[in-house]
Short mmCIF file of C-alpha atoms in Angstrom, two decimals:
data_model
loop_
_atom_site.label_atom_id
_atom_site.label_comp_id
_atom_site.label_asym_id
_atom_site.label_seq_id
_atom_site.Cartn_x
_atom_site.Cartn_y
_atom_site.Cartn_z
CA UNK A 5 -28.20 11.51 14.30
CA UNK A 6 -27.84 9.78 17.66
CA UNK A 7 -26.62 6.37 17.00
CA UNK A 8 -26.52 5.26 20.73
CA UNK A 9 -27.74 1.72 21.53
CA UNK A 10 -31.04 1.91 22.87
CA UNK A 11 -31.34 0.58 26.90
CA UNK A 12 -32.73 -2.95 27.14
CA UNK A 13 -35.68 -3.05 28.51
CA UNK A 14 -36.66 -4.89 31.65
CA UNK A 15 -38.36 -8.29 31.23
CA UNK A 16 -41.75 -8.18 31.74
CA UNK A 17 -43.01 -10.07 34.78
CA UNK A 18 -45.43 -12.63 35.16
CA UNK A 19 -48.59 -11.56 36.88
CA UNK A 20 -49.06 -12.92 40.53
CA UNK A 21 -51.92 -14.48 41.80
CA UNK A 22 -53.87 -13.82 45.23
CA UNK A 23 -52.09 -17.10 46.77
CA UNK A 24 -48.54 -15.41 45.99
CA UNK A 25 -49.40 -12.11 47.70
CA UNK A 26 -51.48 -13.64 50.78
CA UNK A 27 -48.51 -15.73 51.47
CA UNK A 28 -45.68 -13.04 51.06
CA UNK A 29 -46.47 -10.51 53.90
CA UNK A 30 -46.60 -12.88 56.73
CA UNK A 31 -43.68 -14.92 55.85
CA UNK A 32 -41.74 -12.06 55.67
CA UNK A 33 -42.68 -10.43 58.94
CA UNK A 34 -42.03 -13.92 60.67
CA UNK A 35 -38.69 -14.28 59.04
CA UNK A 36 -37.53 -10.62 59.61
CA UNK A 37 -38.27 -11.29 63.39
CA UNK A 38 -36.42 -14.29 63.46
CA UNK A 39 -33.33 -13.41 61.42
CA UNK A 40 -32.49 -10.06 62.88
CA UNK A 41 -31.16 -11.60 66.35
CA UNK A 42 -29.36 -13.85 63.86
CA UNK A 43 -27.64 -11.31 61.80
CA UNK A 44 -26.65 -8.90 64.79
CA UNK A 45 -25.21 -12.26 66.73
CA UNK A 46 -23.39 -12.97 63.59
CA UNK A 47 -21.99 -9.17 62.96
CA UNK A 48 -21.17 -9.20 66.27
CA UNK A 49 -18.87 -12.22 66.06
CA UNK A 50 -17.39 -11.25 62.94
CA UNK A 51 -16.30 -7.92 64.18
CA UNK A 52 -15.08 -9.57 67.83
CA UNK A 53 -13.27 -12.17 65.37
CA UNK A 54 -11.47 -9.45 63.36
CA UNK A 55 -10.46 -7.61 66.31
CA UNK A 56 -9.10 -10.88 67.92
CA UNK A 57 -7.26 -11.68 64.93
CA UNK A 58 -5.80 -8.04 64.63
CA UNK A 59 -4.84 -8.09 68.06
CA UNK A 60 -4.19 -11.35 69.81
CA UNK A 61 -3.76 -14.13 66.95
CA UNK A 62 -1.52 -12.52 64.44
CA UNK A 63 0.79 -11.26 66.95
CA UNK A 64 0.93 -14.53 68.89
CA UNK A 65 1.11 -16.42 65.54
CA UNK A 66 4.27 -14.60 64.67
CA UNK A 67 5.87 -14.61 68.12
CA UNK A 68 5.47 -18.72 68.17
CA UNK A 69 5.98 -19.49 64.82
CA UNK A 70 7.09 -16.79 62.23
CA UNK A 71 10.16 -15.48 64.38
CA UNK A 72 11.59 -18.82 65.73
CA UNK A 73 11.33 -20.37 62.22
CA UNK A 74 13.04 -17.57 60.70
CA UNK A 75 15.71 -17.58 63.45
CA UNK A 76 16.21 -21.34 62.82
CA UNK A 77 16.30 -20.73 59.26
CA UNK A 78 18.99 -17.85 59.60
CA UNK A 79 21.04 -19.03 62.54
CA UNK A 80 21.00 -22.66 62.15
CA UNK A 81 19.54 -24.16 58.87
CA UNK A 82 21.85 -21.65 56.69
CA UNK A 83 25.04 -22.22 58.59
CA UNK A 84 24.66 -25.95 58.99
CA UNK A 85 23.99 -26.12 55.24
CA UNK A 86 27.00 -24.27 54.61
CA UNK A 87 29.11 -26.44 56.61
CA UNK A 88 27.82 -29.81 55.15
CA UNK A 89 28.44 -28.48 51.80
CA UNK A 90 31.93 -27.48 52.79
CA UNK A 91 32.23 -31.30 54.02
CA UNK A 92 30.60 -32.71 50.94
CA UNK A 93 32.88 -30.85 48.76
CA UNK A 94 36.45 -31.46 50.79
CA UNK A 95 35.16 -35.16 51.59
CA UNK A 96 33.21 -36.11 48.44
CA UNK A 97 33.62 -33.97 45.53
CA UNK A 98 37.47 -33.15 45.63
CA UNK A 99 38.30 -36.85 46.13
CA UNK A 100 35.96 -38.05 43.29
CA UNK A 101 37.37 -35.49 40.80
CA UNK A 102 40.99 -36.59 41.65
CA UNK A 103 39.77 -39.94 41.17
CA UNK A 104 38.14 -39.29 37.97
CA UNK A 105 41.33 -37.34 36.46
CA UNK A 106 44.04 -39.43 37.73
CA UNK A 107 42.65 -43.12 37.76
CA UNK A 108 39.26 -43.05 35.78
CA UNK A 109 40.25 -41.27 32.66
CA UNK A 110 43.60 -43.37 32.11
CA UNK A 111 41.40 -46.58 32.52
CA UNK A 112 38.89 -45.29 30.47
CA UNK A 113 41.25 -44.53 27.50
CA UNK A 114 42.99 -47.89 28.03
CA UNK A 115 39.38 -49.48 27.66
CA UNK A 116 38.84 -47.56 24.78
CA UNK A 117 41.86 -48.36 22.65
CA UNK A 118 41.35 -52.25 23.51
CA UNK A 119 37.82 -51.82 22.49
CA UNK A 120 39.08 -50.38 19.38
CA UNK A 121 41.60 -53.31 18.67
CA UNK A 122 38.61 -55.78 19.50
CA UNK A 123 36.40 -54.26 17.28
CA UNK A 124 38.98 -54.14 14.58
CA UNK A 125 39.23 -57.68 14.73
CA UNK A 126 35.69 -58.60 14.74
CA UNK A 127 35.34 -56.49 11.73
CA UNK A 128 37.86 -58.58 9.95
CA UNK A 129 36.27 -61.72 11.34
CA UNK A 130 33.10 -60.76 10.19
CA UNK A 131 34.21 -59.44 6.42
CA UNK A 132 36.53 -62.32 5.77
CA UNK A 133 34.69 -65.30 7.61
CA UNK A 134 31.26 -64.54 8.53
CA UNK A 135 30.33 -62.95 5.30
CA UNK A 136 30.75 -65.62 2.93
CA UNK A 137 29.52 -68.35 5.05
CA UNK A 138 26.44 -66.25 5.42
CA UNK A 139 25.98 -65.92 1.48
CA UNK A 140 26.40 -69.67 1.28
CA UNK A 141 23.60 -70.16 4.08
CA UNK A 142 21.64 -67.82 2.41
CA UNK A 143 22.03 -69.39 -1.22
CA UNK A 144 20.97 -73.01 0.28
CA UNK A 145 17.86 -71.56 2.03
CA UNK A 146 16.53 -69.62 -1.02
CA UNK A 147 16.75 -73.35 -2.70
CA UNK A 148 14.79 -75.17 0.44
CA UNK A 149 12.33 -72.41 0.52
CA UNK A 150 11.51 -72.43 -3.57
CA UNK A 151 11.23 -76.41 -3.30
CA UNK A 152 9.03 -76.05 -0.15
CA UNK A 153 7.01 -73.55 -2.06
CA UNK A 154 6.50 -75.75 -5.21
CA UNK A 155 5.45 -78.60 -3.05
CA UNK A 156 3.15 -76.61 -0.75
CA UNK A 157 1.45 -75.19 -3.88
CA UNK A 158 0.49 -78.50 -5.62
CA UNK A 159 0.04 -80.31 -2.52
CA UNK A 160 -2.00 -77.90 -0.02
CA UNK A 161 -3.11 -74.96 -1.96
CA UNK A 162 -4.57 -76.13 -5.23
CA UNK A 163 -6.57 -78.91 -3.13
CA UNK A 164 -7.82 -76.49 -0.69
CA UNK A 165 -9.02 -74.08 -3.42
CA UNK A 166 -10.90 -77.12 -5.04
CA UNK A 167 -12.68 -78.15 -2.11
CA UNK A 168 -13.57 -74.38 -1.03
CA UNK A 169 -15.16 -73.85 -4.31
CA UNK A 170 -17.14 -77.12 -4.69
CA UNK A 171 -17.99 -77.93 -1.23
CA UNK A 172 -17.95 -75.53 1.45
CA UNK A 173 -19.29 -72.30 -0.68
CA UNK A 174 -22.69 -74.47 -1.69
CA UNK A 175 -22.91 -75.57 2.02
CA UNK A 176 -22.54 -71.90 3.24
CA UNK A 177 -25.11 -70.53 1.03
CA UNK A 178 -27.19 -73.23 2.03
CA UNK A 179 -27.02 -72.52 5.86
CA UNK A 180 -27.36 -68.63 5.01
CA UNK A 181 -30.62 -68.93 3.54
CA UNK A 182 -31.94 -71.39 6.31
CA UNK A 183 -30.67 -68.40 8.71
CA UNK A 184 -32.23 -65.56 7.13
CA UNK A 185 -35.30 -67.58 7.03
CA UNK A 186 -35.32 -68.07 11.19
CA UNK A 187 -34.51 -64.46 11.45
CA UNK A 188 -37.44 -63.14 9.61
CA UNK A 189 -39.87 -65.66 11.72
CA UNK A 190 -37.94 -64.53 15.24
CA UNK A 191 -38.48 -60.81 13.99
CA UNK A 192 -42.13 -61.11 13.32
CA UNK A 193 -42.90 -63.03 16.45
CA UNK A 194 -40.78 -60.21 18.42
CA UNK A 195 -42.78 -57.64 16.67
CA UNK A 196 -46.37 -58.94 17.50
CA UNK A 197 -45.25 -59.72 21.30
CA UNK A 198 -43.54 -56.02 21.52
CA UNK A 199 -46.48 -54.12 20.33
CA UNK A 200 -49.02 -56.46 22.97
CA UNK A 201 -46.57 -55.71 25.80
CA UNK A 202 -46.51 -51.93 24.92
CA UNK A 203 -50.27 -51.68 24.86
CA UNK A 204 -50.41 -53.44 27.99
CA UNK A 205 -47.65 -51.40 29.69
CA UNK A 206 -49.56 -48.19 28.56
CA UNK A 207 -52.80 -48.87 29.42
CA UNK A 208 -51.86 -50.19 32.92
CA UNK A 209 -49.13 -47.74 33.68
CA UNK A 210 -48.40 -44.95 31.75
CA UNK A 211 -52.12 -43.37 31.30
CA UNK A 212 -52.22 -43.85 35.36
CA UNK A 213 -48.96 -42.03 36.22
CA UNK A 214 -49.71 -39.39 33.46
CA UNK A 215 -53.17 -38.82 35.03
CA UNK A 216 -51.42 -38.81 38.69
CA UNK A 217 -48.82 -36.23 37.63
CA UNK A 218 -51.20 -34.19 35.71
CA UNK A 219 -53.90 -33.93 38.18
CA UNK A 220 -52.07 -34.50 41.63
CA UNK A 221 -48.15 -34.01 41.83
CA UNK A 222 -48.02 -30.89 39.51
CA UNK A 223 -50.59 -28.70 41.24
CA UNK A 224 -48.87 -29.58 44.70
CA UNK A 225 -45.43 -29.14 43.26
CA UNK A 226 -46.40 -25.66 42.03
CA UNK A 227 -47.96 -24.54 45.41
CA UNK A 228 -44.63 -26.08 47.14
CA UNK A 229 -42.53 -23.73 44.36
CA UNK A 230 -44.68 -20.96 45.30
CA UNK A 231 -44.28 -21.32 49.14
CA UNK A 232 -40.48 -21.87 48.84
CA UNK A 233 -39.87 -19.22 46.59
CA UNK A 234 -41.29 -16.90 48.87
CA UNK A 235 -39.51 -18.35 51.86
CA UNK A 236 -36.24 -17.79 50.07
CA UNK A 237 -37.11 -14.22 48.96
CA UNK A 238 -37.98 -13.52 52.58
CA UNK A 239 -34.82 -14.67 54.04
CA UNK A 240 -33.03 -12.59 51.52
CA UNK A 241 -34.59 -9.54 52.13
CA UNK A 242 -34.71 -10.21 55.97
CA UNK A 243 -31.13 -10.91 55.80
CA UNK A 244 -30.56 -7.57 54.17
CA UNK A 245 -32.68 -5.20 56.48
CA UNK A 246 -31.26 -7.00 59.40
CA UNK A 247 -27.81 -5.81 58.10
CA UNK A 248 -28.92 -2.67 57.94
CA UNK A 249 -30.24 -2.78 61.72
CA UNK A 250 -27.41 -4.54 62.79
CA UNK A 251 -24.88 -1.75 60.93
CA UNK A 252 -27.21 0.94 62.64
CA UNK A 253 -26.63 -0.75 66.01
CA UNK A 254 -23.02 -1.46 65.56
CA UNK A 255 -22.46 2.39 64.79
CA UNK A 256 -24.51 3.75 67.75
CA UNK A 257 -22.39 1.02 69.92
CA UNK A 258 -19.19 2.80 68.07
CA UNK A 259 -19.90 6.14 68.79
CA UNK A 260 -21.11 5.85 72.64
CA UNK A 261 -17.60 3.76 73.10
CA UNK A 262 -16.02 6.85 71.10
CA UNK A 263 -17.72 9.13 73.51
CA UNK A 264 -17.16 7.35 76.55
CA UNK A 265 -13.46 5.95 76.23
CA UNK A 266 -11.65 7.55 72.95
CA UNK A 267 -12.53 11.15 73.32
CA UNK A 268 -11.68 11.14 77.13
CA UNK A 269 -8.32 9.41 76.49
CA UNK A 270 -7.39 11.39 73.37
CA UNK A 271 -8.26 14.65 75.52
CA UNK A 272 -6.05 13.21 78.26
CA UNK A 273 -3.34 12.57 75.60
CA UNK A 274 -3.59 16.18 74.20
CA UNK A 275 -3.85 17.92 76.93
CA UNK A 276 -1.93 16.23 79.78
CA UNK A 277 0.62 13.89 78.27
CA UNK A 278 1.58 15.55 75.38
CA UNK A 279 2.99 18.68 77.55
CA UNK A 280 4.56 16.38 80.05
CA UNK A 281 6.36 14.42 77.41
CA UNK A 282 7.77 17.75 75.82
CA UNK A 283 9.00 18.78 78.89
CA UNK A 284 10.43 15.72 79.74
CA UNK A 285 12.11 15.88 76.67
CA UNK A 286 13.49 19.41 76.62
CA UNK A 287 14.42 18.99 80.28
CA UNK A 288 15.76 15.38 80.62
CA UNK A 289 16.08 13.23 77.46
CA UNK A 290 18.04 16.38 75.19
CA UNK A 291 20.56 17.38 78.20
CA UNK A 292 21.05 13.65 78.54
CA UNK A 293 21.63 12.85 75.00
CA UNK A 294 24.02 15.77 74.69
CA UNK A 295 25.97 14.84 77.62
CA UNK A 296 26.22 11.07 76.22
CA UNK A 297 27.62 12.61 72.71
CA UNK A 298 29.69 14.68 74.49
CA UNK A 299 31.31 11.83 76.55
CA UNK A 300 31.51 10.01 73.20
CA UNK A 301 33.61 12.48 71.33
CA UNK A 302 36.22 12.89 74.48
CA UNK A 303 36.23 8.83 74.41
CA UNK A 304 36.68 8.85 71.01
CA UNK A 305 39.36 11.69 70.93
CA UNK A 306 41.24 9.63 73.95
CA UNK A 307 41.37 6.10 72.26
CA UNK A 308 42.26 8.03 68.74
CA UNK A 309 45.27 9.86 70.99
CA UNK A 310 46.34 6.53 72.46
CA UNK A 311 46.37 4.69 69.30
CA UNK A 312 48.52 7.28 67.63
CA UNK A 313 50.94 6.96 70.67
CA UNK A 314 50.77 3.25 70.76
CA UNK A 315 51.75 3.55 66.92
CA UNK A 316 54.59 6.21 67.54
CA UNK A 317 55.95 4.04 70.22
CA UNK A 318 56.12 0.98 68.03
CA UNK A 319 57.57 2.87 65.43
CA UNK A 320 60.46 3.99 67.99
CA UNK A 321 61.29 0.71 69.32
CA UNK A 322 61.23 -1.02 65.50
CA UNK A 323 63.89 2.12 64.76
CA UNK A 324 65.77 1.32 67.92
CA UNK A 325 65.94 -2.61 67.46
CA UNK A 326 66.24 -2.76 63.40
CA UNK A 327 67.73 0.73 62.60
CA UNK A 328 66.32 3.04 59.96
CA UNK A 329 65.20 1.41 56.59
CA UNK A 330 66.61 1.95 53.39
CA UNK A 331 65.25 4.44 51.40
CA UNK A 332 64.55 3.65 47.71
CA UNK A 333 67.31 4.79 45.37
CA UNK A 334 66.35 6.84 41.80
CA UNK A 335 66.84 5.16 39.09
CA UNK A 336 68.50 6.76 35.99
CA UNK A 337 66.18 6.82 33.09
CA UNK A 338 67.09 4.65 30.03
CA UNK A 339 66.01 7.39 27.48
CA UNK A 340 67.82 10.61 26.82
CA UNK A 341 66.02 13.96 27.97
CA UNK A 342 65.95 17.14 26.16
CA UNK A 343 68.07 17.59 23.01
CA UNK A 344 70.13 14.41 23.74
CA UNK A 345 67.42 12.51 21.96
CA UNK A 346 68.31 9.97 19.75
CA UNK A 347 67.89 10.18 15.50
CA UNK A 348 68.44 8.14 12.75
CA UNK A 349 71.57 10.31 11.66
CA UNK A 350 73.76 9.77 14.74
CA UNK A 351 75.09 6.39 15.70
CA UNK A 352 75.57 7.36 19.38
CA UNK A 353 72.93 6.42 21.94
CA UNK A 354 72.42 6.90 25.57
CA UNK A 355 74.32 3.93 26.47
CA UNK A 356 77.39 4.50 24.24
CA UNK A 357 77.73 8.26 24.96
CA UNK A 358 80.40 9.76 26.49
#
């Protein structure tokens, strides 16, 4: 059984009217005639810009900006930064470390010991003096707060509750009932005025606007949309066709350039310059290189012999002035060899043996 998913069917296109077909062909012809020169000029500018970028702008940019910046970084900034770092280390960090170790650390230990002693004294004052005084103050404040609370309850809270229950609440209910009546009246009047204004605006503004949109603006918009869509599609098709034409013209020009310039230059390089270069290499460059290498070998051998002679002369002069150097004397080994090894049953050792 075949379980492959069926391919999606293309969406059905809406039928096109005669107006669309009548507009499409002349618009595409006119747009193609206008777009082909523009596309060819655009392609020529793009090709020239790429050639100019590869051959001129990028090498000049590297020579003017990249290489000077690299040299500045490598030979100025990095050595300067290392020198500044060394100066900062020697003039700032080392004195600061010495000051921290020799001055600030002992001073900090002394201040810490003093602070601990002062803290112990303050803790004793807090525990022995301030705590009892605070407890006494709290007891007095609690008594005063209890008395003030009793006075406030019977002098303020009870009268205020009575005033709210018997005076303010009835007055508030009456005001609320009056407000609800006024709100209902205002809502009724507002609803009537709103209905009148709605129908007036609908008859005078909405219905004429709907008629204008339905019978005038919508048809004109559809025609303009068809014309704009066709012009846009014509521009796209013309741009693509102009691209193919420009590509063909460019290939033809490239072929002519290859036949006129590249092929003769390549033929001259292969048939003339390459054999001449091989002859020059075999008859001039290689013998010159061999001669240079032979001169280099002879020079190295002469320099090596001169260095050996100078070293031997220095050694002879040193022996003549200071004498022969003393040869190291062999040191007798402490441990016995062979059959004279030390055992547990013998009392003699290497040091006490005859």
